[in-house]
Amino acid sequence: MISLIIPTYNERPCIAAVVDQAAAALAASGESFEIIVVDDSSPDGTGAEVQRLQAEGRAWLRLISRPRDLSTAVVTGWSQARGDLLACMDADFQHPPATLTAMVRRQRDADADVVIASRYAGAAHTGAAALRRVLTGAASAAAGLLLPGVLTGLTDPMSGFFLFRRSAVDLSALRPRGYKLLIEILARCRPPRVSEVPFTFARRQAGRSKAGAGVATQFLRQLLSLAAATGELRKMFRFGLVGLSGVVVNFAAFAAMRHWDAPLAPAAALAAALAIANNFAGNETFTFRAAAQADPGARAVVRRFFRFFAFSLIGLGLNTAAVAMLTPAIGWAPALTLGIGLASGWNFAANATLTWPAPAASRIRPRNAAVLAPEPLRMAAK
Ligand code: GDD
Ligand code: MN
């Protein structure tokens, strides 16, 4: 049985059509189902509208009414659901109900723990406004940086449209905050089998978005708390310490070479190369010690060094370009500082993901199967 949670706040205009279309899509998947609307005492009477729909004889429709608190609305619904598959969806037709059929089928076919309806997988595209696309892109970039490894291979970890196997997720481990429940599930429960189904994010049919200015701050705090829970924050801190030691090396070498009138670009390059050697040693023995120990042996170390070196060269390119372009305008020290900052962000993301990926044992839960590649959407036969 699948339980679909639809959180609502002032969604009266759409709710009847949304639940009926969702019910049709779930019925088409062949799975038994229930739909639980979690309404936070909407002043527009969404709850009363749902009661009216129930009175008309929709036995699969349930209503939970409560005071307003978006963060817990969906999890409250899941914890009172009867299904072994749990799902959630917006009540405004931004998430097309018909996609539910493909999601349930995909879960069955791929034996997936989580099925994400993705705005960016396959041929589907987002119908969202440009500003929203930019914000989503920035959010995904921040998540990729703060949670490297957790979201690898997923095109839309910010989606609010997904389903999962109840047994794969410990609901009590979630610390819901704001809108982004999916990354909460992915980061804290590490479900091994994740699959994506493409969909087109539509424009809202009625009402307006409840995502306000607070959402971005909430999201950043959620990311930080997840990064702390997964150990990424500690790695980042250590990477920063090692990076600082590299900065000292970089500054000292650069200042010395400038003192001897070495030309600008070669001096910057050589100083940064010395810093790279220093940083590899520090990261191998301190920042990513667990990953290094999980894959010992000279060949592995050499392979990591070349990876680290290649990423550092790209970072060096960013660094050198910044120094060369900005020194005439702002002087070499501020230019070098900016260049190092730019290179560091890139270096952490690339190395934490590809050079020293977290060994399975150190993860919150073992992640022993690869992310399943998204397959093209197969629409339900009507
Ligand atoms: N119960 C309850 N309480 N529901 C709420 C509340 C609340 O305080 N605030 C919003 N909702 C409901 C809305 O009625 C809607 O059904 C759903 O939650 C999503 O809210 P929207 O206002 O439509 O948010 P959005 O479209 O800007 O953001 C959505 O899309 C993102 C990208 O896919 C959400 O689904 C996000 O979770 C998702 O990340
Ligand atoms: Mn919406």
Short mmCIF file of C-alpha atoms and ligand atoms in Angstrom, two decimals:
data_model
loop_
_atom_site.label_atom_id
_atom_site.label_comp_id
_atom_site.label_asym_id
_atom_site.label_seq_id
_atom_site.Cartn_x
_atom_site.Cartn_y
_atom_site.Cartn_z
CA MET A 1 0.00 0.00 0.00
CA ILE A 2 1.17 3.52 -0.78
CA SER A 3 0.33 6.50 1.41
CA LEU A 4 0.58 9.88 -0.32
CA ILE A 5 0.90 12.93 1.92
CA ILE A 6 -0.27 16.27 0.55
CA PRO A 7 0.55 19.17 2.87
CA THR A 8 -1.75 22.14 2.38
CA TYR A 9 -1.94 25.72 3.44
CA ASN A 10 -4.58 27.74 1.58
CA GLU A 11 -4.96 25.38 -1.37
CA ARG A 12 -8.75 25.26 -1.53
CA PRO A 13 -9.05 26.04 -5.27
CA CYS A 14 -6.96 23.02 -6.36
CA ILE A 15 -7.39 20.45 -3.66
CA ALA A 16 -10.41 18.54 -5.03
CA ALA A 17 -8.89 18.11 -8.49
CA VAL A 18 -5.45 17.30 -7.04
CA VAL A 19 -6.67 14.47 -4.81
CA ASP A 20 -8.89 13.01 -7.53
CA GLN A 21 -6.12 13.06 -10.14
CA ALA A 22 -3.63 11.65 -7.64
CA ALA A 23 -6.09 8.88 -6.76
CA ALA A 24 -6.53 8.04 -10.45
CA ALA A 25 -2.76 7.92 -10.97
CA LEU A 26 -2.21 5.71 -7.93
CA ALA A 27 -5.05 3.40 -8.95
CA ALA A 28 -3.43 3.08 -12.39
CA SER A 29 -0.22 1.86 -10.75
CA GLY A 30 -2.11 -1.15 -9.42
CA GLU A 31 -1.06 -0.41 -5.84
CA SER A 32 -3.64 0.02 -3.06
CA PHE A 33 -3.43 3.53 -1.69
CA GLU A 34 -4.55 6.21 0.72
CA ILE A 35 -4.16 9.98 0.44
CA ILE A 36 -3.61 12.00 3.58
CA VAL A 37 -4.08 15.75 3.40
CA VAL A 38 -2.22 17.45 6.25
CA ASP A 39 -3.85 20.85 6.53
CA ASP A 40 -2.56 23.46 8.93
CA SER A 41 -5.91 25.08 9.71
CA SER A 42 -5.92 27.00 6.41
CA PRO A 43 -8.03 30.16 6.77
CA ASP A 44 -9.39 29.62 3.24
CA GLY A 45 -11.21 26.46 4.32
CA THR A 46 -9.07 23.82 2.60
CA GLY A 47 -9.81 21.45 5.50
CA ALA A 48 -13.56 21.89 5.19
CA GLU A 49 -13.27 21.22 1.46
CA VAL A 50 -11.45 17.95 2.17
CA GLN A 51 -14.17 16.95 4.64
CA ARG A 52 -16.75 17.62 1.95
CA LEU A 53 -14.83 15.34 -0.44
CA GLN A 54 -14.74 12.62 2.22
CA ALA A 55 -18.48 12.97 2.78
CA GLU A 56 -19.00 12.33 -0.92
CA GLY A 57 -17.61 8.84 -0.34
CA ARG A 58 -13.84 8.93 -0.97
CA ALA A 59 -12.88 6.21 1.49
CA TRP A 60 -9.17 6.49 0.62
CA LEU A 61 -9.02 10.15 1.67
CA ARG A 62 -7.87 11.16 5.16
CA LEU A 63 -7.45 14.57 6.74
CA ILE A 64 -5.12 15.66 9.52
CA SER A 65 -5.84 19.18 10.80
CA ARG A 66 -3.33 20.92 13.01
CA PRO A 67 -1.86 24.29 13.91
CA ARG A 68 0.60 25.77 11.43
CA ASP A 69 4.06 24.23 11.28
CA LEU A 70 5.23 23.33 7.81
CA SER A 71 8.41 21.54 8.89
CA THR A 72 6.55 18.74 10.59
CA ALA A 73 3.43 18.59 8.38
CA VAL A 74 4.67 15.92 6.00
CA VAL A 75 6.44 13.79 8.62
CA THR A 76 3.29 13.90 10.79
CA GLY A 77 1.35 12.54 7.82
CA TRP A 78 3.89 9.77 7.20
CA SER A 79 3.94 8.71 10.82
CA GLN A 80 0.16 8.27 10.77
CA ALA A 81 0.12 6.57 7.38
CA ARG A 82 -0.63 2.88 6.89
CA GLY A 83 1.33 2.27 3.71
CA ASP A 84 4.69 0.58 3.29
CA LEU A 85 5.42 3.09 0.54
CA LEU A 86 5.28 6.74 1.61
CA ALA A 87 5.11 9.75 -0.73
CA CYS A 88 4.59 13.48 -0.76
CA MET A 89 3.45 16.01 -3.34
CA ASP A 90 2.46 19.70 -3.60
CA ALA A 91 -1.25 20.55 -3.71
CA ASP A 92 -0.95 23.14 -6.48
CA PHE A 93 -0.35 21.00 -9.63
CA GLN A 94 3.31 22.01 -9.74
CA HIS A 95 3.85 18.28 -9.25
CA PRO A 96 1.67 16.59 -11.93
CA PRO A 97 -0.31 13.82 -10.19
CA ALA A 98 -0.07 11.57 -13.27
CA THR A 99 3.67 11.14 -12.60
CA LEU A 100 2.75 9.12 -9.49
CA THR A 101 1.96 6.10 -11.66
CA ALA A 102 5.44 6.06 -13.16
CA MET A 103 6.98 6.57 -9.71
CA VAL A 104 5.19 3.59 -8.15
CA ARG A 105 6.03 1.41 -11.16
CA ARG A 106 9.65 2.47 -11.04
CA GLN A 107 9.82 1.61 -7.36
CA ARG A 108 8.58 -1.88 -8.16
CA ASP A 109 10.67 -2.44 -11.31
CA ALA A 110 13.92 -1.14 -9.85
CA ASP A 111 13.20 -2.41 -6.32
CA ALA A 112 14.20 1.11 -5.26
CA ASP A 113 14.28 2.49 -1.73
CA VAL A 114 13.61 6.03 -2.93
CA VAL A 115 12.10 7.28 -6.18
CA ILE A 116 12.61 10.96 -6.87
CA ALA A 117 10.50 12.83 -9.41
CA SER A 118 13.25 14.96 -10.92
CA ARG A 119 12.93 18.23 -12.75
CA TYR A 120 16.27 17.71 -14.43
CA ALA A 121 16.48 14.03 -15.35
CA GLY A 122 16.21 12.81 -18.91
CA ALA A 123 14.13 14.67 -21.41
CA ALA A 124 11.91 16.36 -18.85
CA HIS A 125 12.48 20.02 -18.21
CA THR A 126 11.36 22.48 -15.62
CA GLY A 127 8.53 24.83 -16.40
CA ALA A 128 9.60 27.02 -13.48
CA ALA A 129 10.36 30.71 -13.74
CA ALA A 130 13.97 31.74 -14.43
CA LEU A 131 14.50 33.16 -10.94
CA ARG A 132 13.37 29.93 -9.38
CA ARG A 133 15.75 27.94 -11.58
CA VAL A 134 18.64 30.13 -10.46
CA LEU A 135 17.68 29.72 -6.79
CA THR A 136 17.33 25.95 -7.17
CA GLY A 137 20.72 25.82 -8.90
CA ALA A 138 22.34 27.78 -6.09
CA ALA A 139 20.71 25.53 -3.50
CA SER A 140 21.95 22.40 -5.30
CA ALA A 141 25.47 23.82 -5.54
CA ALA A 142 25.49 24.57 -1.80
CA ALA A 143 24.21 21.09 -1.03
CA GLY A 144 26.82 19.49 -3.29
CA LEU A 145 29.55 21.42 -1.53
CA LEU A 146 28.37 20.74 2.02
CA LEU A 147 27.29 17.14 1.47
CA PRO A 148 29.73 15.70 -1.06
CA GLY A 149 29.11 12.02 -1.62
CA VAL A 150 25.56 12.05 -0.31
CA LEU A 151 24.00 13.54 -3.41
CA THR A 152 26.38 12.20 -6.06
CA GLY A 153 24.58 11.10 -9.21
CA LEU A 154 21.23 12.67 -8.31
CA THR A 155 19.90 15.37 -10.60
CA ASP A 156 17.28 16.82 -8.24
CA PRO A 157 17.90 16.28 -4.51
CA MET A 158 15.83 19.43 -3.85
CA SER A 159 12.66 17.90 -5.22
CA GLY A 160 9.56 18.00 -3.05
CA PHE A 161 8.00 15.16 -5.07
CA PHE A 162 9.20 11.67 -4.15
CA LEU A 163 8.29 8.36 -2.57
CA PHE A 164 10.24 5.88 -0.49
CA ARG A 165 10.03 2.51 1.16
CA ARG A 166 9.05 2.93 4.77
CA SER A 167 11.51 0.23 5.87
CA ALA A 168 14.43 2.11 4.29
CA VAL A 169 13.90 5.29 6.29
CA ASP A 170 13.97 5.89 10.01
CA LEU A 171 11.39 8.68 10.36
CA SER A 172 12.48 9.39 13.92
CA ALA A 173 16.01 10.19 12.69
CA LEU A 174 14.73 13.10 10.61
CA ARG A 175 15.01 16.63 11.94
CA PRO A 176 12.58 18.28 9.57
CA ARG A 177 13.16 21.95 9.08
CA GLY A 178 11.68 23.94 6.25
CA TYR A 179 10.89 22.47 2.87
CA LYS A 180 13.71 20.15 1.98
CA LEU A 181 12.71 16.80 3.39
CA LEU A 182 14.35 14.74 0.69
CA ILE A 183 17.96 15.68 1.49
CA GLU A 184 17.11 15.05 5.14
CA ILE A 185 16.17 11.47 4.21
CA LEU A 186 19.12 10.99 1.86
CA ALA A 187 21.73 12.34 4.28
CA ARG A 188 20.52 10.84 7.55
CA CYS A 189 19.25 7.46 6.36
CA ARG A 190 21.51 6.83 3.35
CA PRO A 191 19.02 4.62 1.46
CA PRO A 192 21.20 2.62 -0.94
CA ARG A 193 18.88 2.31 -3.93
CA VAL A 194 17.73 5.64 -5.32
CA SER A 195 16.06 6.06 -8.70
CA GLU A 196 14.77 9.10 -10.57
CA VAL A 197 11.77 9.63 -12.80
CA PRO A 198 11.63 12.83 -14.88
CA PHE A 199 8.75 15.26 -14.66
CA THR A 200 8.01 18.78 -15.78
CA PHE A 201 7.64 21.25 -12.95
CA ALA A 202 4.49 23.16 -13.87
CA ARG A 203 3.41 26.63 -12.92
CA ARG A 204 1.17 26.93 -9.91
CA GLN A 205 -2.49 26.71 -10.96
CA ALA A 206 -3.95 28.80 -8.14
CA GLY A 207 -2.97 30.45 -4.88
CA ARG A 208 0.58 31.50 -4.16
CA SER A 209 3.82 29.93 -2.98
CA LYS A 210 4.37 29.81 0.76
CA ALA A 211 8.12 29.66 0.28
CA GLY A 212 9.20 33.04 1.64
CA ALA A 213 12.46 34.76 2.50
CA GLY A 214 13.05 32.59 5.56
CA VAL A 215 13.36 29.50 3.38
CA ALA A 216 16.93 30.20 2.27
CA THR A 217 18.27 30.69 5.81
CA GLN A 218 16.38 27.64 7.00
CA PHE A 219 17.85 25.65 4.16
CA LEU A 220 21.42 26.73 4.95
CA ARG A 221 20.93 25.80 8.61
CA GLN A 222 19.53 22.44 7.56
CA LEU A 223 22.54 21.85 5.30
CA LEU A 224 24.95 22.73 8.10
CA SER A 225 23.19 20.43 10.54
CA LEU A 226 23.26 17.59 7.99
CA ALA A 227 26.91 18.30 7.21
CA ALA A 228 27.66 18.05 10.93
CA ALA A 229 25.73 14.79 11.26
CA THR A 230 27.47 13.17 8.30
CA GLY A 231 30.94 14.30 9.42
CA GLU A 232 31.42 16.51 6.36
CA LEU A 233 31.70 19.64 8.46
CA ARG A 234 34.63 18.24 10.42
CA LYS A 235 36.38 17.30 7.20
CA MET A 236 35.76 20.76 5.85
CA PHE A 237 37.20 22.29 9.00
CA ARG A 238 40.28 20.11 8.79
CA PHE A 239 40.63 20.76 5.09
CA GLY A 240 40.53 24.44 5.99
CA LEU A 241 43.27 24.01 8.60
CA VAL A 242 45.47 22.16 6.13
CA GLY A 243 44.64 24.83 3.59
CA LEU A 244 45.73 27.51 6.04
CA SER A 245 49.08 25.83 6.49
CA GLY A 246 49.28 25.84 2.71
CA VAL A 247 48.47 29.54 2.67
CA VAL A 248 51.43 30.19 4.97
CA VAL A 249 53.69 28.22 2.64
CA ASN A 250 52.16 29.98 -0.36
CA PHE A 251 52.57 33.47 1.09
CA ALA A 252 56.11 32.88 2.35
CA ALA A 253 57.31 31.42 -0.94
CA PHE A 254 55.60 34.07 -3.00
CA ALA A 255 56.89 36.94 -0.85
CA ALA A 256 60.43 35.53 -1.02
CA MET A 257 60.31 35.21 -4.78
CA ARG A 258 58.90 38.73 -5.19
CA HIS A 259 61.71 39.93 -2.96
CA TRP A 260 64.17 38.46 -5.48
CA ASP A 261 62.23 40.16 -8.28
CA ALA A 262 60.86 36.98 -9.82
CA PRO A 263 58.20 37.65 -12.47
CA LEU A 264 54.62 37.63 -11.21
CA ALA A 265 52.95 34.63 -12.85
CA PRO A 266 55.79 32.07 -12.43
CA ALA A 267 56.21 33.16 -8.82
CA ALA A 268 52.53 32.66 -8.11
CA ALA A 269 52.58 29.26 -9.83
CA LEU A 270 55.67 27.99 -8.00
CA ALA A 271 54.47 29.19 -4.62
CA ALA A 272 51.12 27.47 -5.15
CA ALA A 273 52.83 24.23 -6.24
CA LEU A 274 54.76 24.15 -2.96
CA ALA A 275 51.49 24.64 -1.13
CA ILE A 276 49.95 21.73 -3.04
CA ALA A 277 52.63 19.31 -1.82
CA ASN A 278 52.14 20.50 1.74
CA ASN A 279 48.37 20.14 1.47
CA PHE A 280 48.44 16.63 0.02
CA ALA A 281 50.44 15.37 2.97
CA GLY A 282 48.08 17.10 5.42
CA ASN A 283 44.91 15.82 3.80
CA GLU A 284 46.19 12.29 3.43
CA THR A 285 47.20 11.98 7.10
CA PHE A 286 44.68 14.29 8.81
CA THR A 287 41.62 15.51 6.90
CA PHE A 288 40.76 12.31 5.05
CA ARG A 289 42.70 9.82 7.16
CA ALA A 290 39.79 7.36 7.27
CA ALA A 291 39.49 7.32 3.49
CA ALA A 292 43.26 7.02 3.08
CA GLN A 293 43.48 4.14 5.55
CA ALA A 294 40.61 2.33 3.90
CA ASP A 295 42.59 2.27 0.66
CA PRO A 296 46.25 1.90 1.64
CA GLY A 297 49.13 0.78 -0.54
CA ALA A 298 51.59 2.79 -2.57
CA ARG A 299 49.60 2.63 -5.78
CA ALA A 300 46.50 4.06 -4.13
CA VAL A 301 48.52 6.86 -2.57
CA VAL A 302 50.10 7.68 -5.92
CA ARG A 303 46.70 7.62 -7.61
CA ARG A 304 45.31 9.98 -4.97
CA PHE A 305 48.29 12.25 -5.33
CA PHE A 306 47.77 12.57 -9.07
CA ARG A 307 44.09 13.21 -8.60
CA PHE A 308 44.78 15.77 -5.92
CA PHE A 309 47.45 17.30 -8.11
CA ALA A 310 45.15 17.48 -11.13
CA PHE A 311 42.42 19.16 -9.09
CA SER A 312 45.00 21.47 -7.58
CA LEU A 313 46.19 22.43 -11.08
CA ILE A 314 42.67 23.50 -11.92
CA GLY A 315 42.60 25.37 -8.61
CA LEU A 316 46.00 26.79 -9.47
CA GLY A 317 44.60 27.98 -12.78
CA LEU A 318 41.82 29.79 -10.92
CA ASN A 319 44.32 31.16 -8.42
CA THR A 320 46.81 32.35 -11.05
CA ALA A 321 44.11 33.91 -13.18
CA ALA A 322 42.79 35.81 -10.16
CA VAL A 323 46.27 37.02 -9.16
CA ALA A 324 47.23 38.02 -12.70
CA MET A 325 43.95 39.77 -13.38
CA LEU A 326 43.41 41.45 -10.02
CA THR A 327 46.92 42.41 -8.87
CA PRO A 328 47.08 45.60 -10.97
CA ALA A 329 43.75 46.70 -9.50
CA ILE A 330 43.92 45.69 -5.84
CA GLY A 331 47.53 44.66 -5.15
CA TRP A 332 48.97 41.18 -4.93
CA ALA A 333 48.01 40.26 -1.35
CA PRO A 334 44.23 40.77 -1.66
CA ALA A 335 44.35 39.23 -5.15
CA LEU A 336 46.19 36.19 -3.83
CA THR A 337 43.73 35.88 -0.93
CA LEU A 338 40.79 35.87 -3.33
CA GLY A 339 42.54 33.42 -5.62
CA ILE A 340 43.22 31.05 -2.74
CA GLY A 341 39.60 31.26 -1.55
CA LEU A 342 38.30 30.40 -5.00
CA ALA A 343 40.73 27.52 -5.39
CA SER A 344 39.93 26.15 -1.90
CA GLY A 345 36.18 25.85 -2.55
CA TRP A 346 36.81 23.97 -5.74
CA ASN A 347 39.50 21.79 -4.17
CA PHE A 348 37.35 20.66 -1.25
CA ALA A 349 34.36 19.71 -3.36
CA ALA A 350 36.42 17.83 -5.93
CA ASN A 351 38.71 16.02 -3.48
CA ALA A 352 36.08 15.08 -0.90
CA THR A 353 34.00 13.53 -3.66
CA LEU A 354 36.59 11.98 -5.98
CA THR A 355 40.03 11.74 -4.36
CA TRP A 356 39.08 10.63 -0.86
CA PRO A 357 35.44 9.44 -1.04
CA ALA A 358 34.14 8.45 2.40
CA PRO A 359 34.70 4.74 3.05
CA ALA A 360 31.44 2.83 3.50
CA ALA A 361 32.05 2.01 7.16
CA SER A 362 32.28 5.64 8.21
CA ARG A 363 28.96 6.53 6.71
CA ILE A 364 25.82 6.81 8.79
CA ARG A 365 24.58 3.71 7.07
CA PRO A 366 26.36 1.58 4.52
CA ARG A 367 25.54 2.60 1.03
CA ASN A 368 26.23 -0.59 -0.79
CA ALA A 369 24.48 -0.18 -4.11
CA ALA A 370 25.07 2.39 -6.76
CA VAL A 371 22.55 5.06 -7.60
CA LEU A 372 20.39 3.69 -10.36
CA ALA A 373 20.68 5.64 -13.55
CA PRO A 374 17.50 7.50 -14.45
CA GLU A 375 15.52 5.78 -17.18
CA PRO A 376 13.11 7.51 -19.53
CA LEU A 377 9.64 8.10 -18.17
CA ARG A 378 7.16 5.41 -19.08
CA MET A 379 3.73 6.93 -18.93
CA ALA A 380 0.90 4.96 -17.46
CA ALA A 381 -1.37 3.36 -20.03
CA LYS A 382 -4.73 4.99 -19.43
N1 GDD B 1 0.41 21.76 6.12
C1 GDD B 1 1.10 22.78 5.60
N2 GDD B 1 1.58 23.78 6.43
N3 GDD B 1 1.34 22.82 4.27
C2 GDD B 1 2.04 23.85 3.77
C3 GDD B 1 2.55 24.90 4.56
C4 GDD B 1 2.27 24.85 5.98
O1 GDD B 1 2.67 25.72 6.76
N4 GDD B 1 3.22 25.77 3.74
C5 GDD B 1 3.13 25.25 2.49
N5 GDD B 1 2.40 24.11 2.51
C6 GDD B 1 2.05 23.25 1.38
C7 GDD B 1 1.50 24.03 0.22
O2 GDD B 1 0.10 24.20 0.36
C8 GDD B 1 1.87 23.13 -0.95
O3 GDD B 1 0.94 22.09 -1.14
C9 GDD B 1 3.19 22.52 -0.52
O4 GDD B 1 3.23 22.63 0.92
C10 GDD B 1 4.39 23.23 -1.11
O5 GDD B 1 4.28 24.63 -0.86
P1 GDD B 1 4.44 25.70 -2.01
O6 GDD B 1 4.08 27.01 -1.46
O7 GDD B 1 3.73 25.24 -3.24
O8 GDD B 1 6.02 25.61 -2.19
P2 GDD B 1 6.86 25.73 -3.49
O9 GDD B 1 6.13 25.27 -4.69
O10 GDD B 1 7.43 27.09 -3.55
O11 GDD B 1 8.04 24.67 -3.18
C11 GDD B 1 7.81 23.32 -3.55
O12 GDD B 1 8.64 22.88 -4.58
C12 GDD B 1 10.00 22.68 -4.23
C13 GDD B 1 10.73 22.22 -5.43
O13 GDD B 1 10.17 21.03 -5.93
C14 GDD B 1 7.89 22.38 -2.39
O14 GDD B 1 7.34 21.12 -2.76
C15 GDD B 1 9.27 22.11 -1.96
O15 GDD B 1 9.26 21.04 -1.02
C16 GDD B 1 10.10 21.70 -3.12
O16 GDD B 1 11.44 21.62 -2.71
MN MN B 2 4.33 24.44 -5.07
#
